Structures are given as C-alpha cells and as structure tokens.
mmCIF file of C-alpha atoms and ligand atoms in Angstrom:
data_model
loop_
_atom_site.group_PDB
_atom_site.id
_atom_site.type_symbol
_atom_site.label_atom_id
_atom_site.label_comp_id
_atom_site.label_asym_id
_atom_site.label_seq_id
_atom_site.Cartn_x
_atom_site.Cartn_y
_atom_site.Cartn_z
ATOM 1 C CA MET E 960 -11.900 53.714 11.011
ATOM 2 C CA SER E 961 -14.528 50.849 12.915
ATOM 3 C CA ALA E 962 -14.479 47.744 11.592
ATOM 4 C CA ILE E 963 -17.602 46.578 9.070
ATOM 5 C CA LYS E 964 -19.458 44.244 10.751
ATOM 6 C CA VAL E 965 -20.602 41.273 8.992
ATOM 7 C CA LEU E 966 -23.052 38.777 10.628
ATOM 8 C CA GLN E 967 -23.834 35.538 9.352
ATOM 9 C CA LEU E 968 -27.198 34.436 9.826
ATOM 10 C CA TYR E 969 -27.418 30.600 11.324
ATOM 11 C CA PRO E 970 -24.020 29.454 9.627
ATOM 12 C CA ARG E 971 -24.605 26.187 11.492
ATOM 13 C CA ASP E 972 -28.583 25.399 10.185
ATOM 14 C CA MET E 973 -28.309 27.229 6.733
ATOM 15 C CA SER E 974 -25.162 26.808 4.393
ATOM 16 C CA ILE E 975 -25.193 24.174 2.049
ATOM 17 C CA TYR E 976 -23.627 24.049 -1.465
ATOM 18 C CA GLY E 977 -20.740 26.019 -0.642
ATOM 19 C CA ASP E 978 -22.770 28.928 1.126
ATOM 20 C CA ARG E 979 -19.988 29.385 2.868
ATOM 21 C CA GLY E 980 -17.444 31.170 0.145
ATOM 22 C CA ASN E 981 -20.058 33.630 0.332
ATOM 23 C CA THR E 982 -18.414 35.360 3.864
ATOM 24 C CA LEU E 983 -15.273 34.235 2.875
ATOM 25 C CA THR E 984 -15.541 36.475 0.028
ATOM 26 C CA LEU E 985 -16.790 39.244 1.576
ATOM 27 C CA THR E 986 -14.571 39.463 4.802
ATOM 28 C CA LYS E 987 -11.434 38.376 2.169
ATOM 29 C CA ARG E 988 -11.925 41.428 -0.174
ATOM 30 C CA LEU E 989 -13.225 43.906 2.655
ATOM 31 C CA GLY E 990 -9.642 43.420 3.740
ATOM 32 C CA TRP E 991 -8.258 43.496 0.202
ATOM 33 C CA HIS E 992 -10.200 46.756 -0.614
ATOM 34 C CA GLY E 993 -8.274 48.273 2.775
ATOM 35 C CA TYR E 994 -11.254 47.804 5.661
ATOM 36 C CA GLU E 995 -11.600 45.973 8.879
ATOM 37 C CA VAL E 996 -13.975 43.284 9.589
ATOM 38 C CA GLU E 997 -15.727 41.874 12.519
ATOM 39 C CA LEU E 998 -17.046 38.062 11.640
ATOM 40 C CA LEU E 999 -20.111 37.944 13.747
ATOM 41 C CA SER E 1000 -22.876 34.864 13.983
ATOM 42 C CA HIS E 1001 -26.187 34.362 14.887
ATOM 43 C CA ASN E 1002 -27.545 30.979 15.483
ATOM 44 C CA PRO E 1003 -31.284 29.257 17.215
ATOM 45 C CA GLY E 1004 -31.107 30.805 20.999
ATOM 46 C CA ASP E 1005 -27.785 33.704 20.392
ATOM 47 C CA GLN E 1006 -28.717 37.228 21.326
ATOM 48 C CA LEU E 1007 -28.595 39.565 17.615
ATOM 49 C CA PRO E 1008 -25.773 42.173 17.947
ATOM 50 C CA GLU E 1009 -26.995 45.676 18.408
ATOM 51 C CA GLN E 1010 -25.339 46.909 15.223
ATOM 52 C CA VAL E 1011 -24.637 45.285 11.742
ATOM 53 C CA ASP E 1012 -23.185 46.540 8.286
ATOM 54 C CA ILE E 1013 -24.105 43.515 6.158
ATOM 55 C CA LEU E 1014 -25.963 40.286 6.809
ATOM 56 C CA VAL E 1015 -25.768 36.852 5.254
ATOM 57 C CA GLY E 1016 -27.513 34.131 5.267
ATOM 58 C CA GLY E 1017 -27.422 30.512 3.456
ATOM 59 C CA GLY E 1018 -29.378 27.921 2.047
ATOM 60 C CA GLY E 1019 -30.479 24.706 4.230
ATOM 61 C CA GLN E 1020 -32.519 21.319 3.820
ATOM 62 C CA ASP E 1021 -36.835 21.869 4.789
ATOM 63 C CA SER E 1022 -36.099 20.100 7.992
ATOM 64 C CA ALA E 1023 -33.370 22.716 8.736
ATOM 65 C CA GLN E 1024 -35.596 25.945 8.003
ATOM 66 C CA GLU E 1025 -37.882 24.182 10.337
ATOM 67 C CA ARG E 1026 -35.596 24.114 13.001
ATOM 68 C CA ILE E 1027 -34.724 27.880 12.578
ATOM 69 C CA GLN E 1028 -38.505 29.067 12.111
ATOM 70 C CA ASP E 1029 -39.016 29.930 15.975
ATOM 71 C CA ASP E 1030 -35.614 31.578 16.124
ATOM 72 C CA LEU E 1031 -36.106 33.772 12.808
ATOM 73 C CA GLN E 1032 -39.631 34.662 14.156
ATOM 74 C CA LYS E 1033 -38.089 35.945 17.371
ATOM 75 C CA VAL E 1034 -35.890 38.598 15.484
ATOM 76 C CA ALA E 1035 -38.011 39.195 13.059
ATOM 77 C CA PRO E 1036 -38.712 43.023 13.640
ATOM 78 C CA GLN E 1037 -35.044 43.719 14.195
ATOM 79 C CA LEU E 1038 -34.037 41.800 10.785
ATOM 80 C CA ARG E 1039 -37.046 44.255 9.271
ATOM 81 C CA ALA E 1040 -35.775 47.375 10.916
ATOM 82 C CA TRP E 1041 -32.196 46.759 9.366
ATOM 83 C CA ALA E 1042 -33.407 45.997 6.090
ATOM 84 C CA SER E 1043 -35.505 49.462 6.379
ATOM 85 C CA ASP E 1044 -32.965 51.208 7.382
ATOM 86 C CA GLY E 1045 -30.542 50.177 4.247
ATOM 87 C CA VAL E 1046 -28.240 47.363 5.452
ATOM 88 C CA PRO E 1047 -27.287 44.841 2.484
ATOM 89 C CA MET E 1048 -28.347 41.297 2.717
ATOM 90 C CA LEU E 1049 -27.674 37.996 0.519
ATOM 91 C CA VAL E 1050 -29.728 35.589 1.668
ATOM 92 C CA ILE E 1051 -30.180 31.911 -0.245
ATOM 93 C CA CYS E 1052 -32.308 29.467 -0.763
ATOM 94 C CA GLY E 1053 -33.229 28.270 1.953
ATOM 95 C CA LEU E 1054 -33.034 31.849 3.436
ATOM 96 C CA TYR E 1055 -34.312 33.354 0.589
ATOM 97 C CA GLN E 1056 -37.586 31.630 0.934
ATOM 98 C CA LEU E 1057 -37.996 32.477 4.743
ATOM 99 C CA PHE E 1058 -37.189 35.937 3.917
ATOM 100 C CA GLY E 1059 -40.352 36.477 1.847
ATOM 101 C CA HIS E 1060 -44.542 35.730 3.439
ATOM 102 C CA GLU E 1061 -43.733 31.746 3.783
ATOM 103 C CA PHE E 1062 -42.340 28.221 3.063
ATOM 104 C CA ARG E 1063 -45.393 25.755 2.410
ATOM 105 C CA THR E 1064 -43.587 22.217 1.888
ATOM 106 C CA VAL E 1065 -44.395 20.141 -0.311
ATOM 107 C CA GLY E 1066 -45.991 17.942 3.143
ATOM 108 C CA GLY E 1067 -48.002 20.899 3.360
ATOM 109 C CA GLU E 1068 -46.461 22.386 6.805
ATOM 110 C CA VAL E 1069 -46.517 26.223 6.378
ATOM 111 C CA ILE E 1070 -43.461 27.494 7.422
ATOM 112 C CA PRO E 1071 -44.033 31.205 8.614
ATOM 113 C CA GLY E 1072 -41.410 33.931 6.082
ATOM 114 C CA ILE E 1073 -40.610 37.570 8.036
ATOM 115 C CA ASP E 1074 -42.300 39.662 5.017
ATOM 116 C CA VAL E 1075 -38.929 41.259 4.069
ATOM 117 C CA LEU E 1076 -39.123 40.148 0.062
ATOM 118 C CA ASP E 1077 -42.621 40.411 -1.183
ATOM 119 C CA ALA E 1078 -42.569 36.156 -2.335
ATOM 120 C CA HIS E 1079 -43.964 33.249 -1.376
ATOM 121 C CA THR E 1080 -42.935 29.979 -1.724
ATOM 122 C CA VAL E 1081 -44.641 26.214 -2.706
ATOM 123 C CA GLY E 1082 -42.903 22.879 -2.609
ATOM 124 C CA GLY E 1083 -42.765 21.304 -5.950
ATOM 125 C CA PRO E 1084 -42.630 18.286 -7.033
ATOM 126 C CA LYS E 1085 -39.161 17.698 -8.169
ATOM 127 C CA ARG E 1086 -35.503 18.793 -7.372
ATOM 128 C CA LEU E 1087 -34.168 21.458 -9.760
ATOM 129 C CA ILE E 1088 -30.646 21.714 -10.163
ATOM 130 C CA GLY E 1089 -28.162 22.767 -12.142
ATOM 131 C CA ASN E 1090 -26.127 26.349 -12.793
ATOM 132 C CA LEU E 1091 -27.766 29.015 -14.203
ATOM 133 C CA THR E 1092 -26.881 32.224 -15.196
ATOM 134 C CA VAL E 1093 -29.092 35.190 -14.856
ATOM 135 C CA GLU E 1094 -29.118 38.823 -16.782
ATOM 136 C CA THR E 1095 -29.531 41.292 -14.288
ATOM 137 C CA ASP E 1096 -29.650 45.100 -15.039
ATOM 138 C CA ASP E 1097 -27.333 46.379 -11.833
ATOM 139 C CA PHE E 1098 -24.703 42.903 -11.976
ATOM 140 C CA GLY E 1099 -24.633 41.246 -15.576
ATOM 141 C CA LYS E 1100 -24.489 38.005 -15.912
ATOM 142 C CA VAL E 1101 -24.500 36.417 -12.118
ATOM 143 C CA VAL E 1102 -24.090 32.702 -12.560
ATOM 144 C CA GLY E 1103 -24.318 29.648 -9.666
ATOM 145 C CA TYR E 1104 -25.458 26.585 -8.409
ATOM 146 C CA GLU E 1105 -29.429 26.164 -7.783
ATOM 147 C CA ASN E 1106 -30.753 22.704 -5.967
ATOM 148 C CA HIS E 1107 -33.889 23.620 -4.524
ATOM 149 C CA SER E 1108 -37.917 21.903 -4.869
ATOM 150 C CA GLY E 1109 -39.536 25.161 -3.919
ATOM 151 C CA LEU E 1110 -41.075 27.311 -6.435
ATOM 152 C CA THR E 1111 -41.483 31.212 -5.914
ATOM 153 C CA THR E 1112 -43.240 33.445 -6.756
ATOM 154 C CA LEU E 1113 -43.034 37.319 -6.320
ATOM 155 C CA GLY E 1114 -45.513 39.731 -5.217
ATOM 156 C CA SER E 1115 -45.516 43.272 -6.670
ATOM 157 C CA GLN E 1116 -43.745 45.122 -4.358
ATOM 158 C CA ALA E 1117 -40.621 42.588 -4.843
ATOM 159 C CA ARG E 1118 -38.292 43.148 -8.488
ATOM 160 C CA PRO E 1119 -36.273 40.027 -9.375
ATOM 161 C CA LEU E 1120 -32.783 40.088 -8.997
ATOM 162 C CA GLY E 1121 -32.773 39.203 -12.931
ATOM 163 C CA ARG E 1122 -33.886 36.985 -15.377
ATOM 164 C CA VAL E 1123 -33.164 33.621 -17.012
ATOM 165 C CA SER E 1124 -33.892 31.794 -19.779
ATOM 166 C CA GLY E 1125 -33.032 28.253 -19.377
ATOM 167 C CA GLU E 1126 -33.903 26.255 -16.349
ATOM 168 C CA TRP E 1127 -34.896 27.387 -13.561
ATOM 169 C CA GLY E 1128 -34.473 30.189 -11.148
ATOM 170 C CA ASN E 1129 -37.799 31.226 -9.379
ATOM 171 C CA ASN E 1130 -40.547 29.206 -10.854
ATOM 172 C CA GLY E 1131 -38.849 27.690 -13.999
ATOM 173 C CA THR E 1132 -42.139 28.983 -15.293
ATOM 174 C CA ASP E 1133 -42.225 32.833 -14.983
ATOM 175 C CA GLY E 1134 -38.194 33.829 -16.378
ATOM 176 C CA THR E 1135 -37.760 35.681 -12.910
ATOM 177 C CA GLU E 1136 -34.434 34.414 -10.846
ATOM 178 C CA GLY E 1137 -34.028 36.108 -6.984
ATOM 179 C CA ALA E 1138 -35.952 39.520 -5.516
ATOM 180 C CA ARG E 1139 -34.551 42.586 -4.342
ATOM 181 C CA ALA E 1140 -36.035 44.757 -2.142
ATOM 182 C CA HIS E 1141 -34.603 47.840 -0.007
ATOM 183 C CA ASN E 1142 -30.625 46.342 -0.335
ATOM 184 C CA VAL E 1143 -31.804 42.788 0.260
ATOM 185 C CA ILE E 1144 -31.126 40.329 -2.605
ATOM 186 C CA GLY E 1145 -32.728 36.397 -2.316
ATOM 187 C CA THR E 1146 -31.625 34.343 -4.769
ATOM 188 C CA TYR E 1147 -31.548 30.376 -5.329
ATOM 189 C CA LEU E 1148 -27.624 30.292 -6.304
ATOM 190 C CA HIS E 1149 -25.726 28.387 -4.074
ATOM 191 C CA GLY E 1150 -21.922 27.307 -5.524
ATOM 192 C CA SER E 1151 -21.221 29.681 -3.915
ATOM 193 C CA VAL E 1152 -21.956 32.552 -5.959
ATOM 194 C CA LEU E 1153 -20.325 35.554 -4.700
ATOM 195 C CA PRO E 1154 -16.184 33.616 -5.359
ATOM 196 C CA LYS E 1155 -17.268 33.534 -8.950
ATOM 197 C CA ASN E 1156 -19.353 37.354 -8.754
ATOM 198 C CA PRO E 1157 -17.416 39.858 -7.328
ATOM 199 C CA ARG E 1158 -19.134 42.813 -9.233
ATOM 200 C CA LEU E 1159 -22.708 41.552 -7.024
ATOM 201 C CA ALA E 1160 -19.771 41.197 -3.877
ATOM 202 C CA ASP E 1161 -18.691 44.297 -3.968
ATOM 203 C CA TRP E 1162 -22.195 46.218 -4.741
ATOM 204 C CA LEU E 1163 -23.096 44.180 -1.155
ATOM 205 C CA LEU E 1164 -19.945 45.752 0.498
ATOM 206 C CA ALA E 1165 -20.208 49.306 -1.112
ATOM 207 C CA ARG E 1166 -23.177 49.396 0.796
ATOM 208 C CA ALA E 1167 -22.092 48.215 4.076
ATOM 209 C CA VAL E 1168 -19.443 51.295 3.700
ATOM 210 C CA GLU E 1169 -21.372 53.318 3.065
ATOM 211 C CA HIS E 1170 -23.767 51.985 5.905
ATOM 212 C CA ALA E 1171 -20.957 52.014 8.698
ATOM 213 C CA GLY E 1172 -20.076 55.750 7.572
ATOM 214 C CA GLN E 1173 -17.572 55.719 5.595
ATOM 215 C CA THR E 1174 -16.727 56.242 2.342
ATOM 216 C CA TRP E 1175 -16.289 53.110 -0.767
ATOM 217 C CA HIS E 1176 -12.460 53.418 -2.204
ATOM 218 C CA PRO E 1177 -12.761 50.225 -3.648
ATOM 219 C CA ALA E 1178 -8.588 48.956 -4.466
ATOM 220 C CA GLU E 1179 -7.832 47.374 -8.000
ATOM 221 C CA LEU E 1180 -8.585 43.807 -7.905
ATOM 222 C CA ASP E 1181 -6.919 40.797 -10.078
ATOM 223 C CA ASP E 1182 -10.489 39.337 -10.173
ATOM 224 C CA SER E 1183 -9.427 37.161 -13.665
ATOM 225 C CA LEU E 1184 -9.421 33.971 -11.941
ATOM 226 C CA ALA E 1185 -13.176 34.846 -10.474
ATOM 227 C CA ILE E 1186 -13.747 35.636 -14.482
ATOM 228 C CA ALA E 1187 -12.498 32.029 -15.647
ATOM 229 C CA ALA E 1188 -14.315 30.635 -13.154
ATOM 230 C CA ALA E 1189 -17.730 32.143 -13.690
ATOM 231 C CA LYS E 1190 -17.302 31.805 -17.991
ATOM 232 C CA VAL E 1191 -16.634 27.602 -16.627
ATOM 233 C CA ALA E 1192 -19.990 27.438 -14.981
ATOM 234 C CA MET E 1193 -21.434 29.515 -17.537
ATOM 235 C CA SER E 1194 -20.921 27.016 -19.826
ATOM 236 C CA ARG E 1195 -21.800 23.827 -17.822
ATOM 237 C CA PRO E 1196 -25.531 24.147 -17.382
ATOM 238 C CA ARG E 1197 -25.505 20.536 -15.932
HETATM 239 N N1 LIG T 1582 -35.907 23.484 1.571
HETATM 240 C C1 LIG T 1582 -35.730 24.216 0.244
HETATM 241 C C2 LIG T 1582 -35.994 23.649 -1.087
HETATM 242 O O1 LIG T 1582 -35.902 22.832 -1.889
HETATM 243 C C3 LIG T 1582 -34.462 25.212 0.160
HETATM 244 C C4 LIG T 1582 -33.272 24.197 -0.277
HETATM 245 C C5 LIG T 1582 -31.929 25.201 -0.282
HETATM 246 O O2 LIG T 1582 -31.633 25.807 0.933
HETATM 247 N N2 LIG T 1582 -31.160 24.403 -1.136
HETATM 248 O O3 LIG T 1582 -36.570 24.126 -1.999
#
C-alpha cells in the first residue's frame, strides 16, 4: 500500500489559533486507522508535489494573506485541478477566504482568490470571536473557534458547510457557515477544528484514501475525549 500524501499549504504563514492541530489529527488518525502517511509542505517559492491525496490549510492575518498571495496565484491552476479531481481539502479562515473569489480588506485592498469556492469576502468593522457550533447535514454538530473580521457571502454554486443559530459564521446575518464544493470544505472554525470533530476528520480521510486508489477500512477508535472536548466548547460560546 502506498502512503497517503497529506499536503499542508503555507504552514509557515497560514496557521493560527491551533490550526496545526488539523494536520496532526489527519496524520495521527491515518496511522491509527492503519494507513501509511507521507506529510508534505508547501511554502511560498516551493515546487508543489506532483501528487497529493489530501490538502489542509489554515488561517492568517491580512498581512499573511498578502505575503502568500503571489505564490497562491502561481499554484492556483494545480489546486483547481486537484479540487475538480476530488482531492479532499480543508481550508480555514484566511485560506478559506482566498479559496473564494477575492478578499477585500477593510483598507480597500483586493487580495484575489483562486475561485475554488463560489464565495467572496469583505473586511468588516469588528472582529467576530468565539466558539461556534454549526449544524451540518453530513457531520452532525461541528464546533470550533472563530476569530475573523472578514464577512463572507456565498454565491449560488457554493453550499454552506452548515447553519448557525448564534454568532457569527460566514457573515452573522444569513445563518450560514463555511462553504463546500467537490470535496473541498472552507470554514471559519479554528481551535483546532479536527481534533474535536472526528466525524469530519474521518470523512476527509475516507475521501483521501479513495483518492489514493485504496479502500477505506476505518478502525474502531476511542473518540470519547474528543467528544467530551467538543461538548465543553459547545457549552462556552464566549
Ligand atoms: N484576516 C482574515 C480576517 O480577519 C482572516 C483571519 C483568520 O484567518 N483568523 O477576516
């Protein structure tokens, strides 16, 4: 069996509020489920690997988004091709915004996105901060920590990751959170999100294993600690 190739996108610039925990969760769970893992990284100026089975990327301040924007445009055609080919991807906050069409900062600067998700984002006047619980169709309740000022609006081609009844999600007004297209998930949830949401983690891993041409045979894992941590986060929205 060949190793499942996990690519972290911009770990140097785009990884805040615990986002590295997503990479740890994906690689650890793959091992626990009995699969070999190869962890790859892409930072600005690097050559993308030829093949990947799953991609994970985190958030960053506006300044970090500015730093990676040129490189992101360079690798955009390959990222779009992988997305269309069914490579599962999880992108958080700052990279979620840039997987859409554009992010217009509060200062009026436009950072172009890569059009994988039909969404656009405009910098808002205040920061939206706190633990957020999202009701999703495929993964049940998903909980994570949001901290952003960008307000994201989905276009007709994107479906949301789920719905929120409290604060804030994509924009605090239409009750949506995150976006999905192909096997790509964008979300505002940091925290990190995957350690507390094993169902979401295993959905991404199942798609990765299938992409590698292998069969998904998950082991029975004891997720009681993860579920307890999620419950605590859900009970503390602020
Ligand atoms: N700079 C973006 C915002 O504040 C993203 C922040 C983040 O990734 N947490 O909207």
